[in-house]
PDB file of C-alpha atoms (C1' of nucleotides) in Angstrom:
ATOM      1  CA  UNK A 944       0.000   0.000   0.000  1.00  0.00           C
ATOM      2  CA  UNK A 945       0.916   3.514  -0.601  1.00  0.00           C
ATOM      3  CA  UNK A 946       3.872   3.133  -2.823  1.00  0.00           C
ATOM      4  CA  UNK A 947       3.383   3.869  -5.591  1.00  0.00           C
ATOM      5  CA  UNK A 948       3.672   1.032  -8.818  1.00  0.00           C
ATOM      6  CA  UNK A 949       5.853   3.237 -10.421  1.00  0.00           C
ATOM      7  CA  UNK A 950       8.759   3.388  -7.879  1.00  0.00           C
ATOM      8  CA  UNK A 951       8.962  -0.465  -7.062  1.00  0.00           C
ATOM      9  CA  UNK A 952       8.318  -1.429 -11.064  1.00  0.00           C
ATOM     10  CA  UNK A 953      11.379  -2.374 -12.055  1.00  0.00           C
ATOM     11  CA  UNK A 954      12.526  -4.453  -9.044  1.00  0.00           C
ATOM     12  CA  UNK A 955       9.614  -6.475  -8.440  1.00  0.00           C
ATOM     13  CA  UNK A 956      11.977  -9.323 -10.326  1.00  0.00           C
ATOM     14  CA  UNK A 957      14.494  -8.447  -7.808  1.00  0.00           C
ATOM     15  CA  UNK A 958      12.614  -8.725  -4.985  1.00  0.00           C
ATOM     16  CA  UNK A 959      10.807 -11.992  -6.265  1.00  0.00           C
ATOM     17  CA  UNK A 960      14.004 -13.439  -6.506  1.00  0.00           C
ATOM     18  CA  UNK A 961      15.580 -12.293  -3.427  1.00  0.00           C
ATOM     19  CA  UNK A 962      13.211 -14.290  -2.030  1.00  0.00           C
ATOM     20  CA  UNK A 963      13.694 -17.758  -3.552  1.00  0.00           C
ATOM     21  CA  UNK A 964      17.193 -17.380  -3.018  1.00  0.00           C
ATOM     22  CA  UNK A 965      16.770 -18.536   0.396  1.00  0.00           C
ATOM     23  CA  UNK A 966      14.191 -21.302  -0.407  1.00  0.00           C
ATOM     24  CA  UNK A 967      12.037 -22.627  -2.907  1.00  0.00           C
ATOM     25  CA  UNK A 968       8.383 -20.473  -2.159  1.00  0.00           C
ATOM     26  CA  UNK A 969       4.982 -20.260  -3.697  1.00  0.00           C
ATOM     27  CA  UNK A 970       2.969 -16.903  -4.308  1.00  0.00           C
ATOM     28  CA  UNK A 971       1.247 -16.178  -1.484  1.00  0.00           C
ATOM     29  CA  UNK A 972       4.237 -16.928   0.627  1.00  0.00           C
ATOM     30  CA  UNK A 973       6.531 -14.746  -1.268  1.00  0.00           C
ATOM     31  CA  UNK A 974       3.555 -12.286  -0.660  1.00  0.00           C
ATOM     32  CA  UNK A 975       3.045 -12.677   3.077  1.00  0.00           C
ATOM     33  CA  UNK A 976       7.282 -12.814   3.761  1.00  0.00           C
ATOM     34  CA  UNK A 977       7.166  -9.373   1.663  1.00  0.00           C
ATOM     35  CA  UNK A 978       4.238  -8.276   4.170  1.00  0.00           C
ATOM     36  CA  UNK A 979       5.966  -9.140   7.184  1.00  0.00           C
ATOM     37  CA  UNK A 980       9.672  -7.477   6.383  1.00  0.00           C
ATOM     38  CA  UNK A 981       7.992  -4.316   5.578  1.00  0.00           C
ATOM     39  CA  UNK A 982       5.597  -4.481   8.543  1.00  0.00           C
ATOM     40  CA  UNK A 983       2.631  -4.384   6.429  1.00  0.00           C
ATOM     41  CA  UNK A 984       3.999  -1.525   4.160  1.00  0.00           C
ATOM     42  CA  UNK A 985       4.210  -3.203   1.153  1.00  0.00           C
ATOM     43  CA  UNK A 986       2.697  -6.169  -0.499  1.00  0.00           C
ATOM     44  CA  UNK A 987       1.983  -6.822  -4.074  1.00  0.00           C
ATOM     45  CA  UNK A 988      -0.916  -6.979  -5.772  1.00  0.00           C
ATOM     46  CA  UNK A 989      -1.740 -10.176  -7.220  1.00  0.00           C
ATOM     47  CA  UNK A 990      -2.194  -9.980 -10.689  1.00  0.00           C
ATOM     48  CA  UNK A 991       1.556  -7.985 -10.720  1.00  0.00           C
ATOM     49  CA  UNK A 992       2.862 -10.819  -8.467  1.00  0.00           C
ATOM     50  CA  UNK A 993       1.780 -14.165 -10.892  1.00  0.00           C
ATOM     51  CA  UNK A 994       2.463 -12.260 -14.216  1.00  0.00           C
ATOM     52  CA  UNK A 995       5.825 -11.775 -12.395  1.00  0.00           C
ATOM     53  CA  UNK A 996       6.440 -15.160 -11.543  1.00  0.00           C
ATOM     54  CA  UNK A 997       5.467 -16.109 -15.116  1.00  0.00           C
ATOM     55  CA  UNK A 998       7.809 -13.760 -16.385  1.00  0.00           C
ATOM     56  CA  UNK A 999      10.307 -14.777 -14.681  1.00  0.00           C
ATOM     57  CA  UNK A1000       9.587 -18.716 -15.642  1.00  0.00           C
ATOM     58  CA  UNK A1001       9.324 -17.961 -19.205  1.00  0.00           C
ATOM     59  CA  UNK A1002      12.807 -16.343 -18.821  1.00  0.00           C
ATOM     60  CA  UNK A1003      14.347 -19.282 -17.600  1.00  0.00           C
ATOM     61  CA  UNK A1004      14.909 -17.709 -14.139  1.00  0.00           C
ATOM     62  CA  UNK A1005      12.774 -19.968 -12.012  1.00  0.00           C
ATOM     63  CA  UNK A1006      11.033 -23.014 -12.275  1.00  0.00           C
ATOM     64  CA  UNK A1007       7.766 -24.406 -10.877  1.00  0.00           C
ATOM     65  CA  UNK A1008       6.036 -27.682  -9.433  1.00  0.00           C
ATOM     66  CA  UNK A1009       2.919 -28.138  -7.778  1.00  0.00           C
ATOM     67  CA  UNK A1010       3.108 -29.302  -4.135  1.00  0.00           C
ATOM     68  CA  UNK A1011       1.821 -31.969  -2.533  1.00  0.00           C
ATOM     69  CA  UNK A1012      -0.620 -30.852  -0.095  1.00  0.00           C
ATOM     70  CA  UNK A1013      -2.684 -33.261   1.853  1.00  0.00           C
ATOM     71  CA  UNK A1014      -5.210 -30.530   3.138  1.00  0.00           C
ATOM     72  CA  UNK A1015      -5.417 -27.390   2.141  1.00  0.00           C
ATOM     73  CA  UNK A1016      -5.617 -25.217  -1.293  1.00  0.00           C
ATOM     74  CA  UNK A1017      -2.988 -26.265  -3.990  1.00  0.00           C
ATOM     75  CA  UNK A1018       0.031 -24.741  -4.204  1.00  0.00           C
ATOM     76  CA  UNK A1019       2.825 -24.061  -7.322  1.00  0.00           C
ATOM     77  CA  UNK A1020       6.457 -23.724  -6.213  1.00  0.00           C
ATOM     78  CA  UNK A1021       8.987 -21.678  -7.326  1.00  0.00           C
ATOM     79  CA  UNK A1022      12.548 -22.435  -7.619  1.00  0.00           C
ATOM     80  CA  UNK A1023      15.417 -20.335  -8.766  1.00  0.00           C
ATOM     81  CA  UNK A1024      17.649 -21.414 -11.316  1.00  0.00           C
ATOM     82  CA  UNK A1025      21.170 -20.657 -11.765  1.00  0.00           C
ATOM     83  CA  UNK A1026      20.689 -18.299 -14.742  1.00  0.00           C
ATOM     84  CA  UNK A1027      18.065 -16.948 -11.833  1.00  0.00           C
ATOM     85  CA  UNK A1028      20.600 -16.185  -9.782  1.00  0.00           C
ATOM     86  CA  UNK A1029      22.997 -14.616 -11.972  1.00  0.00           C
ATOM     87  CA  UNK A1030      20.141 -12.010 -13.081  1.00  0.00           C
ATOM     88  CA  UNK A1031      19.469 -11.157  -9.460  1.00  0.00           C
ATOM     89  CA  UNK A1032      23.005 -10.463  -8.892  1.00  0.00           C
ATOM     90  CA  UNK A1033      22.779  -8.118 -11.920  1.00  0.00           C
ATOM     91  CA  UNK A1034      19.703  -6.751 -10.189  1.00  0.00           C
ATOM     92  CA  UNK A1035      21.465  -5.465  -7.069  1.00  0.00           C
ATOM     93  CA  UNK A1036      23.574  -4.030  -9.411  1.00  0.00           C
ATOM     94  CA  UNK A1037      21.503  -2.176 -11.484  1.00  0.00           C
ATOM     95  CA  UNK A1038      19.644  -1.087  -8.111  1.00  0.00           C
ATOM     96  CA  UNK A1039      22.812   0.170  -6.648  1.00  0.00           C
ATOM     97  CA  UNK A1040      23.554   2.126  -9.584  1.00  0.00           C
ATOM     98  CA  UNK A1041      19.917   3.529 -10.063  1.00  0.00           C
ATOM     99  CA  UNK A1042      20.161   4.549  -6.318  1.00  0.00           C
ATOM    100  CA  UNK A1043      23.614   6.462  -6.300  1.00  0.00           C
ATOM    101  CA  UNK A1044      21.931   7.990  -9.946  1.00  0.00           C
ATOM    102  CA  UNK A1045      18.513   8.902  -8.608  1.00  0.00           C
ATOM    103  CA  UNK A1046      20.283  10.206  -4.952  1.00  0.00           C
ATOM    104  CA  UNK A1047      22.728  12.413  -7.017  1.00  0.00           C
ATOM    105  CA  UNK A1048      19.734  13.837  -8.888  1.00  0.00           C
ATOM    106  CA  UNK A1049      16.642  14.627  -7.020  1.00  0.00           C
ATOM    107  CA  UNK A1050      18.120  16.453  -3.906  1.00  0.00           C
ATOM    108  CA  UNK A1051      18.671  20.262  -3.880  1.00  0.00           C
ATOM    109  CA  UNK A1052      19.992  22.654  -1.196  1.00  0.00           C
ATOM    110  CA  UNK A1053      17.430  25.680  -1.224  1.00  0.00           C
ATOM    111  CA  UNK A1054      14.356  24.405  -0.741  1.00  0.00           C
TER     112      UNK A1054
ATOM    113  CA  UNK B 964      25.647   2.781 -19.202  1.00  0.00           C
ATOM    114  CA  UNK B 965      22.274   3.613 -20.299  1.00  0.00           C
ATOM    115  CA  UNK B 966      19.811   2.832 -16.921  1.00  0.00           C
ATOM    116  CA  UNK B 967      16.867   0.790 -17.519  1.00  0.00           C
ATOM    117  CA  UNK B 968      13.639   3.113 -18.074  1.00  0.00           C
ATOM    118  CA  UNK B 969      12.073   1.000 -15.384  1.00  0.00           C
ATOM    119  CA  UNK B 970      14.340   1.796 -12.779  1.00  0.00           C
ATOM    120  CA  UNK B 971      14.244   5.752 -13.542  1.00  0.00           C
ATOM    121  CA  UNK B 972      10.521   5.876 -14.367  1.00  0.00           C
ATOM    122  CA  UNK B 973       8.729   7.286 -11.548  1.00  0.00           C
ATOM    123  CA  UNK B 974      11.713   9.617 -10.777  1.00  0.00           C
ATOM    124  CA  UNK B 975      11.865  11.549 -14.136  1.00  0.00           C
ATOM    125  CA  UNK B 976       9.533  13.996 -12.779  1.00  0.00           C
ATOM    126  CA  UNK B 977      11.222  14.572  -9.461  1.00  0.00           C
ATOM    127  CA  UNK B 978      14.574  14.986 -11.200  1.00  0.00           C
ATOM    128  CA  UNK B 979      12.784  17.765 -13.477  1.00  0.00           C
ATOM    129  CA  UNK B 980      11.431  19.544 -10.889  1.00  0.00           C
ATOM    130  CA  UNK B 981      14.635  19.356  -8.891  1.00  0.00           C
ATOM    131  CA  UNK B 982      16.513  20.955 -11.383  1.00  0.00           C
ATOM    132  CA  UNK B 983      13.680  23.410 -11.823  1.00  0.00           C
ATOM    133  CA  UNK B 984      13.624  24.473  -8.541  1.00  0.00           C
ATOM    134  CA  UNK B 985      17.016  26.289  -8.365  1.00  0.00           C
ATOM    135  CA  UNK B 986      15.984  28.433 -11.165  1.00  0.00           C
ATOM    136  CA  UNK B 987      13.920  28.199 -14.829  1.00  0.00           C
ATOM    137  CA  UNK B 988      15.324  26.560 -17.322  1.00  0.00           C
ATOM    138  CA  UNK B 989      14.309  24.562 -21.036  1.00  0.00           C
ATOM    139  CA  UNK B 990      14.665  21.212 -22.393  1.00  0.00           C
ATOM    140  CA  UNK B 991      18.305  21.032 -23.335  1.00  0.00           C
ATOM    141  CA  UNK B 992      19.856  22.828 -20.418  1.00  0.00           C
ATOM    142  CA  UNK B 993      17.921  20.321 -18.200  1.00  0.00           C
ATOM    143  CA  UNK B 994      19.495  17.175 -19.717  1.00  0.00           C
ATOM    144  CA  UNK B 995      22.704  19.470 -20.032  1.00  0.00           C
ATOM    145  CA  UNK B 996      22.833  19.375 -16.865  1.00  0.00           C
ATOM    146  CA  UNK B 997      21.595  15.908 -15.817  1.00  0.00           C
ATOM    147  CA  UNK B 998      24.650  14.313 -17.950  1.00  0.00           C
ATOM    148  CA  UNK B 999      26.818  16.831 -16.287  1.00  0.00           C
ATOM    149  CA  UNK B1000      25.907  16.011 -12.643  1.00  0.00           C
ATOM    150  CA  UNK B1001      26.059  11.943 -13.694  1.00  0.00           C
ATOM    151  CA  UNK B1002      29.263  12.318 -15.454  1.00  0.00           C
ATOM    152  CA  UNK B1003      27.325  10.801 -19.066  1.00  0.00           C
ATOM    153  CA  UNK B1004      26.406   8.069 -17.019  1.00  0.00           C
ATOM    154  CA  UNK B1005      22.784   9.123 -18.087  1.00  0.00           C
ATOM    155  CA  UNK B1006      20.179  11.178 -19.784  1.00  0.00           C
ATOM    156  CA  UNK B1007      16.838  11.461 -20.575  1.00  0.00           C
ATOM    157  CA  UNK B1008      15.762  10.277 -24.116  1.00  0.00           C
ATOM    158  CA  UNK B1009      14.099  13.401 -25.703  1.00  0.00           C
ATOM    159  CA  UNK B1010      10.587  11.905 -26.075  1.00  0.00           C
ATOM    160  CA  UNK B1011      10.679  11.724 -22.453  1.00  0.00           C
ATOM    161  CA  UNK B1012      11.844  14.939 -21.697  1.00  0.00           C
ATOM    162  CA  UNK B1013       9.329  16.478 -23.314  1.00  0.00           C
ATOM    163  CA  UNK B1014       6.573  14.078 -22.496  1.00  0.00           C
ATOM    164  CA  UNK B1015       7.666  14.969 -18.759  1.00  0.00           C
ATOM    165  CA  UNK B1016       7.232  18.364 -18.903  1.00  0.00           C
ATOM    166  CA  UNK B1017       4.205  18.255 -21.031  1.00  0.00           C
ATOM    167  CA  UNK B1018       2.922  16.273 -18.070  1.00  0.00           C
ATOM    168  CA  UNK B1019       4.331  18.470 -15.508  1.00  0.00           C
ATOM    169  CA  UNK B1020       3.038  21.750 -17.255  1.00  0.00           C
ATOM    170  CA  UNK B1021      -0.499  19.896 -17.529  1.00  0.00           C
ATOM    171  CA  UNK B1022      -0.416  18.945 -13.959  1.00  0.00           C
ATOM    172  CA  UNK B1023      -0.074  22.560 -12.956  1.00  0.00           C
ATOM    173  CA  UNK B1024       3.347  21.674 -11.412  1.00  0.00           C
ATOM    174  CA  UNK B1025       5.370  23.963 -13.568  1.00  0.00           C
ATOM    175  CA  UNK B1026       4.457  27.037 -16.270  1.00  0.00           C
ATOM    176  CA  UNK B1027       6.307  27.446 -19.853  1.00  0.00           C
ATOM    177  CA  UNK B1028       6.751  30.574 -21.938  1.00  0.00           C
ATOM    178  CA  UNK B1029       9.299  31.159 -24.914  1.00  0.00           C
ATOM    179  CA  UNK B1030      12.510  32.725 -24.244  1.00  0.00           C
ATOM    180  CA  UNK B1031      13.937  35.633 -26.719  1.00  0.00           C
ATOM    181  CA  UNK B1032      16.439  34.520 -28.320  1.00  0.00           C
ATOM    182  CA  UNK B1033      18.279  36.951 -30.614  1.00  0.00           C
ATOM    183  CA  UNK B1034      20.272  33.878 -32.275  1.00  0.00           C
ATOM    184  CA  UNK B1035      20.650  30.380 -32.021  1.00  0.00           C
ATOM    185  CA  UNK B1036      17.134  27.586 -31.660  1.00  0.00           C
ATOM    186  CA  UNK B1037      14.213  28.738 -30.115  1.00  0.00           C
ATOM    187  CA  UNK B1038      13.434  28.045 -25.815  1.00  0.00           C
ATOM    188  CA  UNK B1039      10.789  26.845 -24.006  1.00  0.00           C
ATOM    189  CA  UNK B1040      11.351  28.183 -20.846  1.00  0.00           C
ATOM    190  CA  UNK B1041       9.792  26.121 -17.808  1.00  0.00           C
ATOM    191  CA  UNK B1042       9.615  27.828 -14.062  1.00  0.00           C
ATOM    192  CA  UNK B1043       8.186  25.846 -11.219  1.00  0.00           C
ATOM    193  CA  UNK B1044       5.065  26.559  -9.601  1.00  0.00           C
ATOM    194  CA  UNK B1045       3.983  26.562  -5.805  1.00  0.00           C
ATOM    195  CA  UNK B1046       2.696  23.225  -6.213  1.00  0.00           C
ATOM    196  CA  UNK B1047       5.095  22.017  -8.101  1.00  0.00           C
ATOM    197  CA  UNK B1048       7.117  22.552  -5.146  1.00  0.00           C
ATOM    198  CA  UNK B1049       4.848  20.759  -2.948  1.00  0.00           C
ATOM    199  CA  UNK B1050       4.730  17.831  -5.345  1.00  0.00           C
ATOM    200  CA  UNK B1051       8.869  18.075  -5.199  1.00  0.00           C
ATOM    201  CA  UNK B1052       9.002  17.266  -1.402  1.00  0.00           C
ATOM    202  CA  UNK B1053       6.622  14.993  -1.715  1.00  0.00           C
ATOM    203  CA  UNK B1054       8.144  12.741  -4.330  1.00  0.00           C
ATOM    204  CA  UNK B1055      11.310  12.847  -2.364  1.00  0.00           C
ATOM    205  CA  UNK B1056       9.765  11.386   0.310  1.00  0.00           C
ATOM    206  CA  UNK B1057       7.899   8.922  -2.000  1.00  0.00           C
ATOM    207  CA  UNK B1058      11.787   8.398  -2.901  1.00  0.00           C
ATOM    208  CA  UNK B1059      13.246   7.997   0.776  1.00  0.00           C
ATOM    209  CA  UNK B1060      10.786   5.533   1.278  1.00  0.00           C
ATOM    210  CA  UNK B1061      10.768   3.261  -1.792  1.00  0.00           C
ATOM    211  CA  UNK B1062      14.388   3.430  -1.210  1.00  0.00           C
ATOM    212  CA  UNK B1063      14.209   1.796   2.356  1.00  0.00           C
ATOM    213  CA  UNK B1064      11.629  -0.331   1.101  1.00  0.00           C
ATOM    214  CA  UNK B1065      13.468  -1.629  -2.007  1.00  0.00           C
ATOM    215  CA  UNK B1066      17.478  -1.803   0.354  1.00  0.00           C
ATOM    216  CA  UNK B1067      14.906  -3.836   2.707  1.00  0.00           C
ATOM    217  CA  UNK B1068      13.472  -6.684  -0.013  1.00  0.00           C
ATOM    218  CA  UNK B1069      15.784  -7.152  -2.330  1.00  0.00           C
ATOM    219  CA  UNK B1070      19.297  -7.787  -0.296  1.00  0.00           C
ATOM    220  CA  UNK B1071      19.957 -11.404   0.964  1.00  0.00           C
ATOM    221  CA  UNK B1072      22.693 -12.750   3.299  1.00  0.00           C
ATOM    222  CA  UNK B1073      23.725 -16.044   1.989  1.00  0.00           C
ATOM    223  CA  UNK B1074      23.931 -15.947  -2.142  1.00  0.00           C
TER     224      UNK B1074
ATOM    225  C1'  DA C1004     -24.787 -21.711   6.540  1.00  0.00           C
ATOM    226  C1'  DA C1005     -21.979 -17.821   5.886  1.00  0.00           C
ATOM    227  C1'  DA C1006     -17.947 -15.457   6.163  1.00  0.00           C
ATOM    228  C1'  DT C1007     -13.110 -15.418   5.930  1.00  0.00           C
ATOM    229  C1'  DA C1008      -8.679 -17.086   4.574  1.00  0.00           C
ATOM    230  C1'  DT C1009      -5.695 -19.587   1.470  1.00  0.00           C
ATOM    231  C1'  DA C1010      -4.114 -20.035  -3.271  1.00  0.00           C
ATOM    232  C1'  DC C1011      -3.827 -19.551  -8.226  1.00  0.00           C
ATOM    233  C1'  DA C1012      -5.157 -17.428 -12.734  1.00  0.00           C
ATOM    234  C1'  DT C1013      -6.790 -14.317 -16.707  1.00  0.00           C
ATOM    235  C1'  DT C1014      -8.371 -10.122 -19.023  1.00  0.00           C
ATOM    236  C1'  DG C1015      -8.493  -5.492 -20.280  1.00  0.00           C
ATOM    237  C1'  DA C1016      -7.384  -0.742 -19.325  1.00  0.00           C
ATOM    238  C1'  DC C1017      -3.851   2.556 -18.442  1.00  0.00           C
ATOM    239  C1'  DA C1018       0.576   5.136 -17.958  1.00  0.00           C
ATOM    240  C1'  DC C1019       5.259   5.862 -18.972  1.00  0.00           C
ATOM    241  C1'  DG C1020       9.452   5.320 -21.644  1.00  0.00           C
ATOM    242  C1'  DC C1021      11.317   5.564 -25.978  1.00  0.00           C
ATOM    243  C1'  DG C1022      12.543   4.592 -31.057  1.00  0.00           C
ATOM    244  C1'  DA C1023      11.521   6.816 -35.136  1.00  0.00           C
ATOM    245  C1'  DT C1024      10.737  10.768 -37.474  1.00  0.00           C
ATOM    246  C1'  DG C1025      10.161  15.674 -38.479  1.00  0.00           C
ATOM    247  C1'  DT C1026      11.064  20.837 -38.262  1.00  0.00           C
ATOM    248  C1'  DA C1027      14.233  24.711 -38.155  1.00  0.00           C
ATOM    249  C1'  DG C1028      18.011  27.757 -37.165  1.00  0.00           C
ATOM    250  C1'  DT C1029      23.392  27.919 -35.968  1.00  0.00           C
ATOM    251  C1'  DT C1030      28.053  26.779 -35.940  1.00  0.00           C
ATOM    252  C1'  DT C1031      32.052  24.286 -37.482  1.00  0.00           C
ATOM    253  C1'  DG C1032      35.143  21.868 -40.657  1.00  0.00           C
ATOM    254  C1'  DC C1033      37.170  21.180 -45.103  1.00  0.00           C
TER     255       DC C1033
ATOM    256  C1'  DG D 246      30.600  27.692 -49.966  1.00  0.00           C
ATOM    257  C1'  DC D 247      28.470  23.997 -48.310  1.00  0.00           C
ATOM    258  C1'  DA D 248      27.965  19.614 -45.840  1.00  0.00           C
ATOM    259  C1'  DA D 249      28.035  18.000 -41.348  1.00  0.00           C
ATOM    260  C1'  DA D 250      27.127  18.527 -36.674  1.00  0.00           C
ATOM    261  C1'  DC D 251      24.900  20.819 -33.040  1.00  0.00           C
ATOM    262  C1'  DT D 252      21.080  23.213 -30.697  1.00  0.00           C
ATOM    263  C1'  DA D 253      16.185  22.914 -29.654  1.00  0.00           C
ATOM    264  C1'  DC D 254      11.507  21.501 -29.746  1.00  0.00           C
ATOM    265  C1'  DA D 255       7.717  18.308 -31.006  1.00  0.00           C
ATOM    266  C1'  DT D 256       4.601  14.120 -32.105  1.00  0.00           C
ATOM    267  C1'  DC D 257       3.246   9.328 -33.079  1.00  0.00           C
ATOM    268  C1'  DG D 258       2.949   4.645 -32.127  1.00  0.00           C
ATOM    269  C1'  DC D 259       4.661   0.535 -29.886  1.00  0.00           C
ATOM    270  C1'  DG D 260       6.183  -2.287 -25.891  1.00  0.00           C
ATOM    271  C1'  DT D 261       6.042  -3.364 -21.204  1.00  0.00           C
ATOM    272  C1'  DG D 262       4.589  -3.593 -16.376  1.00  0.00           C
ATOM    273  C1'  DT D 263       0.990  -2.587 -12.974  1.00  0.00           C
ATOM    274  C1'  DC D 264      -3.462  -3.355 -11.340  1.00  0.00           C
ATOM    275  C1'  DA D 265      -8.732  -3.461 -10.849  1.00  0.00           C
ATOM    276  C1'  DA D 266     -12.022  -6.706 -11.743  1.00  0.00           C
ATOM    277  C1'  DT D 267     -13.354 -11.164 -11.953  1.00  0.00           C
ATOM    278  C1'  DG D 268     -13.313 -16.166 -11.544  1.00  0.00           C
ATOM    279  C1'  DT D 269     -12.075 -20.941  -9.628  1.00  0.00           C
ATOM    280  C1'  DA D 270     -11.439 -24.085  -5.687  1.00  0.00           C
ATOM    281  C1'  DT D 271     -10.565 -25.738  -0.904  1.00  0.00           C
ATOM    282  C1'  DA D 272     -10.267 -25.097   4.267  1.00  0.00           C
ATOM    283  C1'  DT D 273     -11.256 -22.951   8.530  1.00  0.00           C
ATOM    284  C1'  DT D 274     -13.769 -20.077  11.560  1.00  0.00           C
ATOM    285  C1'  DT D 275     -18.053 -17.982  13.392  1.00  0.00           C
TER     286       DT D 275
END
DNA sequence: AAATATACATTGACACGCGATGTAGTTTGC
DNA sequence: GCAAACTACATCGCGTGTCAATGTATATTT
């Protein structure tokens, strides 16, 4: 909530993958970890977050299964691959160079 | 090298009105200057430039008027209005906190 | 029985960036 | 003297990502 689309577009690959890093996830998941580390902040909207994943699948970045649940609503998996892993690394890059470019740009003394 | 529109979209209007705000100045001088303070790293395409302060001046965030030249091209002049001033705090806050939000998500410990 | 939560998925509208293209005057190089 | 390069503004149309709306299906809570 509250951000706006415009200033996270861009990174919601990023952040998608920053995730599965650390373990394979599903969508809600992903959604409810993003929740929780911005203390209810941030989350995305659903449509953005599965034509992300999707994305990011047809790009050869991740790769899904459906788990095996026993009880409760079906879920699809995400895992990141190792061409995955190499984009997010050129992710933080980017970021870090978008940052330092945006930071240098937008501030003025006399205000 | 040449920044992904996605990660500068969103911040093309704060960096206008930055510029803007120290004094009144037209189309070239503004990427003049933006290539100047990023050392070429980066510069707006001209379609956006001028889409962006189309927008701006249609938003009520800055005026225009044409500059009198005795030689060389033709200006359009822009000057920044009160709320375009307004609207420049308040997209560097939007900034300050998609930053914090974005340094938050996307960094991981073990990769 | 109804409401709420979990979980995935598609469609269509919308906004912004930008390549391509055009206009027009000025300065520089050969 | 003239072609090339630079200054300066402008518009059109396409691509891409976000998101509201909508739909499906199961499980838990009230």
């Amino acid at each position: 909530m509250t951000i706006a689309g415009d200033l996270i577009r861009g990174h919601t690959d990023a952040i998608i993958l920053a995730h599965l890093v650390k373990h394979d996830s599903y969508g809600y998941e992903i959604n409810r970890d993003i929740q929780k580390k911005t203390l209810g902040k941030y989350e995305f909207k659903e449509a953005t977050l599965y034509t992300a994943v999707r994305r990011l699948e047809q790009g050869g970045c991740i790769t899904s299964y459906w788990g095996d649940e026993s009880t409760g609503a079906r879920r699809r998996y995400y895992a990141i691959t190792e061409l995955g892993r190499e984009t997010y690394r050129s992710l933080i890059k980017d970021w870090e160079t978008a940052r330092a470019l945006i930071n240098n740009l937008i501030y003025v003394e006399d205000i």
